[in-house]
């Protein structure tokens, strides 16, 4: 099957001239699989690590803030929080009937520290072979790309900046 062939490690990989969107998707899938494998024995997924990692710089957040930062819906974040809470990694604290703050438990902080070391090792593996300068260039380019404002096509199909 074609889709199976494209997702296996033995499949012929695309060259650097392949469609950029396809390369992004494939690189993201492979990197996420690397992270999932590195975090497997911690019983944590790359997605769960992503949520916990937000707390490296913030002591607690509301579900809405966490959803906004993670770029998912509040409902999706709520489901993720319930799973992380059941695993003993997050706890919730009601501020009032409408606002609930979320923060890592002590176990959550310990797991986050351990997971972060593993994620950094996976990043080093993914960046293997790049010089420090090239790594900084890749990181700066990705950060700039992530910060780009979405643009819409006009009637001619040309891209227009949003005003």
PDB file of C-alpha atoms in Angstrom:
ATOM      1  CA  UNK A   1       0.000   0.000   0.000  1.00  0.00           C
ATOM      2  CA  UNK A   2       1.278   3.475  -0.866  1.00  0.00           C
ATOM      3  CA  UNK A   3       0.578   5.120   2.526  1.00  0.00           C
ATOM      4  CA  UNK A   4       2.259   2.246   4.359  1.00  0.00           C
ATOM      5  CA  UNK A   5       5.312   2.562   2.115  1.00  0.00           C
ATOM      6  CA  UNK A   6       5.587   6.297   2.840  1.00  0.00           C
ATOM      7  CA  UNK A   7       5.438   5.837   6.596  1.00  0.00           C
ATOM      8  CA  UNK A   8       7.949   3.032   6.969  1.00  0.00           C
ATOM      9  CA  UNK A   9      11.607   3.716   7.722  1.00  0.00           C
ATOM     10  CA  UNK A  10      12.668   1.584   4.741  1.00  0.00           C
ATOM     11  CA  UNK A  11      10.650   3.642   2.248  1.00  0.00           C
ATOM     12  CA  UNK A  12      12.585   5.673  -0.286  1.00  0.00           C
ATOM     13  CA  UNK A  13      12.879   9.088   1.268  1.00  0.00           C
ATOM     14  CA  UNK A  14      12.173  12.267  -0.689  1.00  0.00           C
ATOM     15  CA  UNK A  15      15.053  14.499  -1.729  1.00  0.00           C
ATOM     16  CA  UNK A  16      15.600  18.108  -0.714  1.00  0.00           C
ATOM     17  CA  UNK A  17      13.699  19.322  -3.794  1.00  0.00           C
ATOM     18  CA  UNK A  18      10.460  17.627  -2.665  1.00  0.00           C
ATOM     19  CA  UNK A  19       7.382  19.658  -1.788  1.00  0.00           C
ATOM     20  CA  UNK A  20       8.184  21.710   1.332  1.00  0.00           C
ATOM     21  CA  UNK A  21       4.838  20.939   2.982  1.00  0.00           C
ATOM     22  CA  UNK A  22       5.421  17.216   2.513  1.00  0.00           C
ATOM     23  CA  UNK A  23       8.935  17.496   3.959  1.00  0.00           C
ATOM     24  CA  UNK A  24       7.573  19.363   7.003  1.00  0.00           C
ATOM     25  CA  UNK A  25       4.888  16.755   7.572  1.00  0.00           C
ATOM     26  CA  UNK A  26       7.280  13.836   7.187  1.00  0.00           C
ATOM     27  CA  UNK A  27       9.942  15.451   9.411  1.00  0.00           C
ATOM     28  CA  UNK A  28       7.303  16.223  12.059  1.00  0.00           C
ATOM     29  CA  UNK A  29       6.012  12.641  12.002  1.00  0.00           C
ATOM     30  CA  UNK A  30       9.504  11.192  12.313  1.00  0.00           C
ATOM     31  CA  UNK A  31      10.549  13.615  15.060  1.00  0.00           C
ATOM     32  CA  UNK A  32       7.358  12.974  17.004  1.00  0.00           C
ATOM     33  CA  UNK A  33       7.961   9.217  16.728  1.00  0.00           C
ATOM     34  CA  UNK A  34      11.499   9.786  18.073  1.00  0.00           C
ATOM     35  CA  UNK A  35      10.056  11.716  21.021  1.00  0.00           C
ATOM     36  CA  UNK A  36       7.338   9.140  21.687  1.00  0.00           C
ATOM     37  CA  UNK A  37       9.984   6.386  21.755  1.00  0.00           C
ATOM     38  CA  UNK A  38      12.208   8.414  24.120  1.00  0.00           C
ATOM     39  CA  UNK A  39       9.286   9.056  26.490  1.00  0.00           C
ATOM     40  CA  UNK A  40       7.578   5.653  26.255  1.00  0.00           C
ATOM     41  CA  UNK A  41       8.870   4.180  29.513  1.00  0.00           C
ATOM     42  CA  UNK A  42       7.775   7.365  31.328  1.00  0.00           C
ATOM     43  CA  UNK A  43       4.279   6.569  30.017  1.00  0.00           C
ATOM     44  CA  UNK A  44       4.190  10.022  28.441  1.00  0.00           C
ATOM     45  CA  UNK A  45       3.520  10.993  24.826  1.00  0.00           C
ATOM     46  CA  UNK A  46       5.168  13.825  22.912  1.00  0.00           C
ATOM     47  CA  UNK A  47       1.838  15.684  23.107  1.00  0.00           C
ATOM     48  CA  UNK A  48       1.677  15.294  26.886  1.00  0.00           C
ATOM     49  CA  UNK A  49       5.289  16.425  27.181  1.00  0.00           C
ATOM     50  CA  UNK A  50       4.420  19.487  25.109  1.00  0.00           C
ATOM     51  CA  UNK A  51       1.690  20.411  27.574  1.00  0.00           C
ATOM     52  CA  UNK A  52       3.868  19.807  30.628  1.00  0.00           C
ATOM     53  CA  UNK A  53       6.792  21.724  29.102  1.00  0.00           C
ATOM     54  CA  UNK A  54       4.758  24.937  29.171  1.00  0.00           C
ATOM     55  CA  UNK A  55       5.114  24.779  32.957  1.00  0.00           C
ATOM     56  CA  UNK A  56       8.909  25.074  32.727  1.00  0.00           C
ATOM     57  CA  UNK A  57       8.412  28.842  32.673  1.00  0.00           C
ATOM     58  CA  UNK A  58       5.022  29.274  34.335  1.00  0.00           C
ATOM     59  CA  UNK A  59       3.890  27.968  37.714  1.00  0.00           C
ATOM     60  CA  UNK A  60       0.197  27.564  36.809  1.00  0.00           C
ATOM     61  CA  UNK A  61      -2.221  28.433  34.024  1.00  0.00           C
ATOM     62  CA  UNK A  62      -5.919  28.284  33.310  1.00  0.00           C
ATOM     63  CA  UNK A  63      -7.175  25.673  30.877  1.00  0.00           C
ATOM     64  CA  UNK A  64      -7.951  28.461  28.398  1.00  0.00           C
ATOM     65  CA  UNK A  65      -4.427  29.909  28.621  1.00  0.00           C
ATOM     66  CA  UNK A  66      -2.896  26.470  28.226  1.00  0.00           C
ATOM     67  CA  UNK A  67      -5.116  25.750  25.210  1.00  0.00           C
ATOM     68  CA  UNK A  68      -4.187  29.081  23.599  1.00  0.00           C
ATOM     69  CA  UNK A  69      -0.449  28.503  24.124  1.00  0.00           C
ATOM     70  CA  UNK A  70      -0.724  24.935  22.790  1.00  0.00           C
ATOM     71  CA  UNK A  71      -2.947  26.043  19.895  1.00  0.00           C
ATOM     72  CA  UNK A  72      -5.738  23.567  20.586  1.00  0.00           C
ATOM     73  CA  UNK A  73      -9.354  24.044  21.609  1.00  0.00           C
ATOM     74  CA  UNK A  74     -10.303  24.387  25.255  1.00  0.00           C
ATOM     75  CA  UNK A  75     -12.230  21.124  24.999  1.00  0.00           C
ATOM     76  CA  UNK A  76      -9.213  19.266  23.616  1.00  0.00           C
ATOM     77  CA  UNK A  77      -7.004  20.715  26.346  1.00  0.00           C
ATOM     78  CA  UNK A  78      -9.541  19.774  29.013  1.00  0.00           C
ATOM     79  CA  UNK A  79      -9.410  16.146  27.849  1.00  0.00           C
ATOM     80  CA  UNK A  80      -5.595  16.196  27.914  1.00  0.00           C
ATOM     81  CA  UNK A  81      -5.573  17.742  31.394  1.00  0.00           C
ATOM     82  CA  UNK A  82      -7.906  15.038  32.695  1.00  0.00           C
ATOM     83  CA  UNK A  83      -5.508  12.368  31.396  1.00  0.00           C
ATOM     84  CA  UNK A  84      -2.463  14.078  32.904  1.00  0.00           C
ATOM     85  CA  UNK A  85      -4.348  14.530  36.165  1.00  0.00           C
ATOM     86  CA  UNK A  86      -5.296  10.838  36.243  1.00  0.00           C
ATOM     87  CA  UNK A  87      -1.602  10.000  35.712  1.00  0.00           C
ATOM     88  CA  UNK A  88      -0.739  12.162  38.721  1.00  0.00           C
ATOM     89  CA  UNK A  89       1.230  14.696  36.669  1.00  0.00           C
ATOM     90  CA  UNK A  90      -1.109  17.715  36.888  1.00  0.00           C
ATOM     91  CA  UNK A  91      -3.514  19.039  39.483  1.00  0.00           C
ATOM     92  CA  UNK A  92      -6.347  21.538  39.202  1.00  0.00           C
ATOM     93  CA  UNK A  93      -7.303  24.304  41.621  1.00  0.00           C
ATOM     94  CA  UNK A  94     -10.582  26.188  41.332  1.00  0.00           C
ATOM     95  CA  UNK A  95     -10.156  29.939  41.737  1.00  0.00           C
ATOM     96  CA  UNK A  96     -13.877  30.559  41.261  1.00  0.00           C
ATOM     97  CA  UNK A  97     -16.738  28.710  39.507  1.00  0.00           C
ATOM     98  CA  UNK A  98     -15.450  29.810  36.077  1.00  0.00           C
ATOM     99  CA  UNK A  99     -11.660  29.689  36.459  1.00  0.00           C
ATOM    100  CA  UNK A 100      -9.651  26.583  37.222  1.00  0.00           C
ATOM    101  CA  UNK A 101      -5.873  26.805  37.371  1.00  0.00           C
ATOM    102  CA  UNK A 102      -3.676  23.879  36.407  1.00  0.00           C
ATOM    103  CA  UNK A 103      -0.170  23.146  37.657  1.00  0.00           C
ATOM    104  CA  UNK A 104       2.206  20.197  37.738  1.00  0.00           C
ATOM    105  CA  UNK A 105       2.289  17.982  40.790  1.00  0.00           C
ATOM    106  CA  UNK A 106       5.631  17.201  42.418  1.00  0.00           C
ATOM    107  CA  UNK A 107       5.629  13.938  40.435  1.00  0.00           C
ATOM    108  CA  UNK A 108       4.797  15.959  37.314  1.00  0.00           C
ATOM    109  CA  UNK A 109       7.816  18.254  37.837  1.00  0.00           C
ATOM    110  CA  UNK A 110      10.121  15.254  38.351  1.00  0.00           C
ATOM    111  CA  UNK A 111       8.779  13.568  35.198  1.00  0.00           C
ATOM    112  CA  UNK A 112       9.079  16.859  33.283  1.00  0.00           C
ATOM    113  CA  UNK A 113      12.753  17.204  34.256  1.00  0.00           C
ATOM    114  CA  UNK A 114      13.519  13.633  33.204  1.00  0.00           C
ATOM    115  CA  UNK A 115      11.483  13.937  30.003  1.00  0.00           C
ATOM    116  CA  UNK A 116      13.188  17.225  29.094  1.00  0.00           C
ATOM    117  CA  UNK A 117      16.609  15.560  29.258  1.00  0.00           C
ATOM    118  CA  UNK A 118      15.358  12.845  26.903  1.00  0.00           C
ATOM    119  CA  UNK A 119      13.761  15.353  24.540  1.00  0.00           C
ATOM    120  CA  UNK A 120      17.021  17.338  24.391  1.00  0.00           C
ATOM    121  CA  UNK A 121      18.864  14.108  23.523  1.00  0.00           C
ATOM    122  CA  UNK A 122      16.345  13.438  20.710  1.00  0.00           C
ATOM    123  CA  UNK A 123      16.836  17.001  19.468  1.00  0.00           C
ATOM    124  CA  UNK A 124      20.624  16.508  19.424  1.00  0.00           C
ATOM    125  CA  UNK A 125      20.138  13.297  17.452  1.00  0.00           C
ATOM    126  CA  UNK A 126      17.841  15.063  14.975  1.00  0.00           C
ATOM    127  CA  UNK A 127      20.356  17.894  14.569  1.00  0.00           C
ATOM    128  CA  UNK A 128      23.297  15.483  14.317  1.00  0.00           C
ATOM    129  CA  UNK A 129      25.885  16.561  11.812  1.00  0.00           C
ATOM    130  CA  UNK A 130      24.969  20.248  11.904  1.00  0.00           C
ATOM    131  CA  UNK A 131      27.487  22.795  13.077  1.00  0.00           C
ATOM    132  CA  UNK A 132      26.475  25.113  15.926  1.00  0.00           C
ATOM    133  CA  UNK A 133      26.056  27.889  13.369  1.00  0.00           C
ATOM    134  CA  UNK A 134      23.857  25.742  11.118  1.00  0.00           C
ATOM    135  CA  UNK A 135      21.772  24.682  14.130  1.00  0.00           C
ATOM    136  CA  UNK A 136      21.219  28.342  15.098  1.00  0.00           C
ATOM    137  CA  UNK A 137      20.237  29.069  11.485  1.00  0.00           C
ATOM    138  CA  UNK A 138      17.704  26.205  11.446  1.00  0.00           C
ATOM    139  CA  UNK A 139      16.255  27.261  14.814  1.00  0.00           C
ATOM    140  CA  UNK A 140      16.018  30.935  13.741  1.00  0.00           C
ATOM    141  CA  UNK A 141      14.366  29.964  10.449  1.00  0.00           C
ATOM    142  CA  UNK A 142      11.822  27.727  12.190  1.00  0.00           C
ATOM    143  CA  UNK A 143      11.073  30.435  14.785  1.00  0.00           C
ATOM    144  CA  UNK A 144      10.567  33.008  12.014  1.00  0.00           C
ATOM    145  CA  UNK A 145       8.331  30.630  10.095  1.00  0.00           C
ATOM    146  CA  UNK A 146       6.272  29.905  13.212  1.00  0.00           C
ATOM    147  CA  UNK A 147       5.853  33.647  13.812  1.00  0.00           C
ATOM    148  CA  UNK A 148       4.634  34.409  10.282  1.00  0.00           C
ATOM    149  CA  UNK A 149       1.127  35.805  10.077  1.00  0.00           C
ATOM    150  CA  UNK A 150      -1.191  33.684   7.920  1.00  0.00           C
ATOM    151  CA  UNK A 151      -1.930  35.161   4.507  1.00  0.00           C
ATOM    152  CA  UNK A 152      -4.915  34.595   2.252  1.00  0.00           C
ATOM    153  CA  UNK A 153      -4.976  34.258  -1.508  1.00  0.00           C
ATOM    154  CA  UNK A 154      -6.829  36.910  -3.504  1.00  0.00           C
ATOM    155  CA  UNK A 155      -9.107  36.091  -6.460  1.00  0.00           C
ATOM    156  CA  UNK A 156      -6.054  35.623  -8.727  1.00  0.00           C
ATOM    157  CA  UNK A 157      -4.537  33.071  -6.369  1.00  0.00           C
ATOM    158  CA  UNK A 158      -1.753  35.446  -5.275  1.00  0.00           C
ATOM    159  CA  UNK A 159      -1.008  35.659  -1.571  1.00  0.00           C
ATOM    160  CA  UNK A 160      -2.120  38.830   0.215  1.00  0.00           C
ATOM    161  CA  UNK A 161      -0.990  40.087   3.624  1.00  0.00           C
ATOM    162  CA  UNK A 162      -3.813  40.357   6.130  1.00  0.00           C
ATOM    163  CA  UNK A 163      -4.607  43.930   7.058  1.00  0.00           C
TER     164      UNK A 163
END
